[in-house]
Amino acid sequence: MRDELIRRNVLIVIIALLIFSLASSLIWNHFTRNNMQNELVNISVVVNEQISETTNETELQTVVKNLTKNQQWLTIVVANSHGNILIDSSNDSVGDNYFPNLSSDELNRANEIDVKNKHLYNKDNELFYITKLNDDIIVRTSIMIADNNLGILESLFFVFVVAIIVVFLSLIFTRKTTQNIVDAFNSVSSNLKLVNEGKYEEIDTVHRYKEVAEAIKEINVISNNIYTSLKTIKDDSEKLQFLINNMDQGFLVLSNKGNIILINNYAKRIAKVNEDVISLNIHNLNYEKIILEKIDYAIENNENIYFDVKINELGKIFYVTIDAFDNPWNEFSDTKRIYLIKLSDVTKERLEEKNKSEFIANASHELKTPITSISGFSELLLSSSESYSEQDINFLNIIHNESIKMKDTIDQLLLLTNIENRKESFDLNQDVDLELLINEELANLREPIEKMQLNIDLKLDIIHITSNEILIKEIIRNLLVNAVKYNKNKGSITISTYRNNKGTVLSFVDTGIGMEEKMLDKIFERFYRIDESHNSKTSGTGIGLNLVKQICNILNAKINVESKIDSGSSFSIELNN
Ligand code: ADP
């Protein structure tokens, strides 16, 4: 930049000098010519005066001689009115039988009366002034015009010398000035380079040019801001990176082509890789086949999938979640959806669950025989109640009812553990009469329905389906029991069966106490009951909905639940047949 500035400056100086010298020589020329003309006119006036005072030719010759004596630059020509030259101070032979003539143009000029400029003319480097003194005499005075070419050469030489001096001076000056500005630019660029490398150094704001100093101040503020922002971004990203890499969970983000956008160390360890795998396809990593298959399925169908997988090599069980999201980043714009995969080690939990489930199964088995006896014998005693007092009968009734409730709970627990351990394989090709099962269950609940004065609305479009009777009965039982249990007095229950584009739907809608939305995921967990205030009047174990969920898993059915506190709930089961 500096050299360019110097070059331009020198060029401007040279052009300015050329224009200046050209203009000044033109002006100088013009004024010199004017001066010479005035001088010639003045001389001619004197010459004419003296000539007009002569009375004869000898006097005339003497006057001319005197006037041009020692004046080589001045020539006086005297001619008669016809233009015959009588005396020529530059030519002695004139008059001695030799009379050259003035040209007709000169005669015209001499005869001109009013126009003074007509008397003046130049020819061959000579300036002439011609006038007619009287009817007989014409006088022509002339002077030599100095050789202009020489003058121009001289002035050109002068211009050349001045140009060299000016260019030299301007070179030194421009060098100094540009160096100052270039230095400022250099410090700005090295400051910006430092900022880019994550460092910051303030530029010295003292500068001889006020504007440059102001600009440097601004640049200091801007680069400080950029440096601080970059540092914050870098720090935040490092913190995040630290957090992600030290999470006790495998963590991956994939594009919709299965390419890795993000992966943490834990997920890398599961796949046994150390190197950078960003932008590689997930199939290049050594994950269990089932994980890769589920990822492919999730991407293909744009679905969220959750499952357990046992990685034998590690001897661990992982709970894998695949969640699809709209791509929130501008980067990776080739993918509209991204897939967040989390792998959590649930080995301990699953072992505890297994132990718990085994314990429940064993305990339920142990309890089943005594409870069956209690309920059987209390029923037997009630059948011969004549010999008992009213109070005894009351006690016997309580024992019988409670033992039936306990038996139901134990049956539910056994069914649950059976389902979980797949001890019992279920025949899914049975003809199930939905109407019959619903009516049976309504009959079992007749007492509380009547007590609460509930209105039951049946809309059964589908009566028969192919499935497993025990499992469907269990679904109906649990959802109906809840629709009654969590209803309000004089409320209603709508039971419908219908077909949609995916299969048969069983729907149970009540106008009961409802639930908060945040509870809707939790109610399917085993033994989970919404807090005491919600359940203050109702008894329960928190098994029912968990059992429904497990059954739906076996039947490949989907559960949808909607609820609004104080307005009621709606549970629908979508069977894929
Ligand atoms: P419980 O034996 O407590 O009924 P469930 O597993 O059947 O156990 O239900 C879990 C919890 O879900 C219940 O405790 C209850 O708080 C809530 N719940 C289930 N169904 C309904 C419903 N229809 N209306 C309101 N709350 C319900």
XYZ file of N, CA, C and O in Angstrom, residues 346-408:
252
model
N -28.305 -49.510 32.854
C -29.381 -49.793 33.809
C -29.216 -51.199 34.391
O -30.186 -51.791 34.883
N -27.975 -51.732 34.318
C -27.725 -53.102 34.782
C -28.221 -53.281 36.223
O -28.958 -54.235 36.526
N -27.847 -52.330 37.084
C -28.193 -52.453 38.511
C -29.709 -52.398 38.697
O -30.292 -53.247 39.378
N -30.321 -51.427 38.050
C -31.778 -51.261 38.199
C -32.516 -52.507 37.712
O -33.438 -53.000 38.352
N -32.067 -53.013 36.530
C -32.763 -54.179 35.977
C -32.593 -55.389 36.896
O -33.513 -56.189 37.052
N -31.423 -55.506 37.532
C -31.183 -56.623 38.444
C -32.096 -56.494 39.665
O -32.741 -57.467 40.089
N -32.164 -55.235 40.155
C -33.047 -54.994 41.309
C -34.486 -55.300 40.945
O -35.218 -55.944 41.706
N -34.888 -54.844 39.741
C -36.264 -55.086 39.291
C -36.528 -56.574 39.192
O -37.585 -57.063 39.570
N -35.511 -57.285 38.668
C -35.664 -58.737 38.496
C -35.831 -59.399 39.862
O -36.731 -60.230 40.068
N -34.972 -58.985 40.813
C -35.061 -59.554 42.162
C -36.409 -59.241 42.788
O -37.029 -60.112 43.402
N -36.832 -57.978 42.577
C -38.103 -57.555 43.151
C -39.233 -58.394 42.563
O -40.093 -58.914 43.276
N -39.147 -58.531 41.251
C -40.203 -59.264 40.559
C -40.221 -60.725 40.984
O -41.289 -61.324 41.178
N -39.019 -61.287 41.188
C -38.960 -62.686 41.644
C -39.531 -62.824 43.053
O -40.272 -63.759 43.354
N -39.183 -61.802 43.871
C -39.690 -61.834 45.234
C -41.213 -61.752 45.231
O -41.900 -62.510 45.916
N -41.730 -60.812 44.389
C -43.194 -60.646 44.316
C -43.834 -61.949 43.845
O -44.838 -62.412 44.390
N -43.200 -62.544 42.827
C -43.755 -63.791 42.284
C -43.779 -64.862 43.371
O -44.800 -65.546 43.576
N -42.668 -64.987 44.093
C -42.592 -66.012 45.144
C -43.594 -65.737 46.257
O -44.331 -66.639 46.673
N -43.613 -64.448 46.694
C -44.515 -64.092 47.792
C -45.957 -64.319 47.375
O -46.769 -64.843 48.157
N -46.272 -63.909 46.113
C -47.647 -64.071 45.638
C -48.033 -65.545 45.636
O -49.148 -65.914 46.039
N -47.096 -66.371 45.179
C -47.351 -67.821 45.190
C -47.625 -68.315 46.586
O -48.578 -69.086 46.820
N -46.802 -67.872 47.525
C -46.933 -68.308 48.913
C -48.260 -67.845 49.500
O -48.874 -68.553 50.278
N -48.673 -66.598 49.086
C -49.890 -66.030 49.679
C -51.158 -66.599 49.051
O -52.198 -66.633 49.671
N -51.000 -67.031 47.817
C -52.196 -67.441 47.079
C -52.966 -68.567 47.791
O -54.192 -68.496 47.935
N -52.256 -69.588 48.283
C -52.925 -70.739 48.912
C -53.659 -70.304 50.196
O -54.873 -70.553 50.304
N -52.971 -69.611 51.164
C -53.743 -69.222 52.364
C -54.922 -68.297 52.056
O -56.000 -68.471 52.628
N -54.726 -67.364 51.064
C -55.832 -66.435 50.761
C -56.996 -67.189 50.135
O -58.158 -66.952 50.460
N -56.658 -68.146 49.270
C -57.734 -68.948 48.665
C -58.485 -69.693 49.768
O -59.722 -69.767 49.764
N -57.724 -70.213 50.740
C -58.368 -70.921 51.850
C -59.246 -69.963 52.629
O -60.415 -70.285 52.913
N -58.695 -68.768 52.949
C -59.478 -67.815 53.760
C -60.769 -67.459 53.044
O -61.853 -67.507 53.626
N -60.629 -67.140 51.728
C -61.850 -66.735 51.025
C -62.823 -67.913 50.905
O -64.037 -67.745 51.071
N -62.273 -69.120 50.638
C -63.129 -70.314 50.489
C -63.845 -70.637 51.798
O -65.079 -70.811 51.814
N -63.069 -70.643 52.869
C -63.681 -71.016 54.162
C -64.644 -69.943 54.668
O -65.694 -70.264 55.225
N -64.319 -68.680 54.442
C -65.248 -67.620 54.889
C -66.547 -67.726 54.101
O -67.635 -67.515 54.637
N -66.429 -68.102 52.815
C -67.629 -68.276 51.991
C -68.465 -69.445 52.522
O -69.698 -69.364 52.634
N -67.747 -70.535 52.901
C -68.410 -71.721 53.446
C -69.133 -71.378 54.741
O -70.293 -71.752 54.933
N -68.439 -70.620 55.595
C -69.045 -70.246 56.874
C -70.276 -69.377 56.648
O -71.287 -69.524 57.331
N -70.193 -68.484 55.634
C -71.326 -67.595 55.351
C -72.530 -68.377 54.827
O -73.685 -67.974 55.039
N -72.245 -69.504 54.143
C -73.361 -70.302 53.587
C -74.187 -70.970 54.706
O -75.339 -71.324 54.509
N -73.574 -71.166 55.895
C -74.363 -71.735 57.005
C -74.405 -70.696 58.130
O -73.952 -70.930 59.241
N -74.901 -69.483 57.788
C -74.808 -68.354 58.713
C -75.901 -68.331 59.787
O -75.893 -67.466 60.654
N -76.885 -69.275 59.730
C -78.030 -69.230 60.655
C -77.579 -69.228 62.121
O -78.157 -68.575 62.978
N -76.476 -70.006 62.418
C -76.054 -70.163 63.803
C -75.218 -68.979 64.313
O -74.785 -68.983 65.458
N -74.940 -67.969 63.389
C -74.103 -66.832 63.832
C -74.926 -65.602 64.174
O -76.019 -65.415 63.640
N -74.269 -64.814 65.036
C -74.920 -63.543 65.380
C -74.736 -62.575 64.180
O -73.895 -62.816 63.299
N -75.482 -61.465 64.202
C -75.395 -60.486 63.098
C -73.970 -59.913 62.977
O -73.437 -59.704 61.880
N -73.351 -59.713 64.157
C -71.985 -59.170 64.173
C -70.988 -60.150 63.550
O -70.142 -59.769 62.741
N -71.184 -61.472 63.897
C -70.304 -62.509 63.310
C -70.416 -62.483 61.784
O -69.414 -62.565 61.062
N -71.701 -62.371 61.329
C -71.927 -62.387 59.873
C -71.225 -61.184 59.221
O -70.603 -61.290 58.170
N -71.322 -60.052 59.928
C -70.633 -58.838 59.407
C -69.141 -59.081 59.269
O -68.531 -58.765 58.239
N -68.552 -59.633 60.331
C -67.097 -59.913 60.312
C -66.749 -60.880 59.196
O -65.778 -60.708 58.467
N -67.610 -61.925 59.104
C -67.347 -62.934 58.049
C -67.397 -62.294 56.652
O -66.583 -62.593 55.781
N -68.383 -61.384 56.473
C -68.503 -60.674 55.177
C -67.248 -59.866 54.868
O -66.738 -59.870 53.747
N -66.764 -59.141 55.921
C -65.550 -58.330 55.730
C -64.381 -59.237 55.343
O -63.655 -58.978 54.375
N -64.243 -60.377 56.125
C -63.128 -61.303 55.831
C -63.243 -61.799 54.389
O -62.261 -61.810 53.624
N -64.449 -62.176 54.001
C -64.639 -62.720 52.653
C -64.293 -61.679 51.569
O -63.526 -61.951 50.635
N -64.871 -60.438 51.735
C -64.647 -59.393 50.717
C -63.163 -59.018 50.612
O -62.605 -58.891 49.516
N -62.552 -58.826 51.774
C -61.137 -58.419 51.766
C -60.254 -59.521 51.184
O -59.294 -59.251 50.467
N -60.609 -60.798 51.534
C -59.778 -61.888 50.995
C -59.921 -61.961 49.473
O -58.959 -62.249 48.760
N -61.132 -61.626 48.963
C -61.318 -61.621 47.497
C -60.458 -60.510 46.867
O -59.793 -60.703 45.853
N -60.475 -59.324 47.555
C -59.655 -58.211 47.051
C -58.184 -58.629 47.019
O -57.462 -58.382 46.039
N -57.744 -59.264 48.125
C -56.341 -59.695 48.199
C -56.023 -60.717 47.119
O -54.976 -60.696 46.489
N -57.009 -61.615 46.906
C -56.813 -62.638 45.881
C -56.657 -61.980 44.494
O -55.771 -62.353 43.706
N -57.517 -60.965 44.268
C -57.436 -60.240 42.980
C -56.067 -59.596 42.812
O -55.453 -59.669 41.745
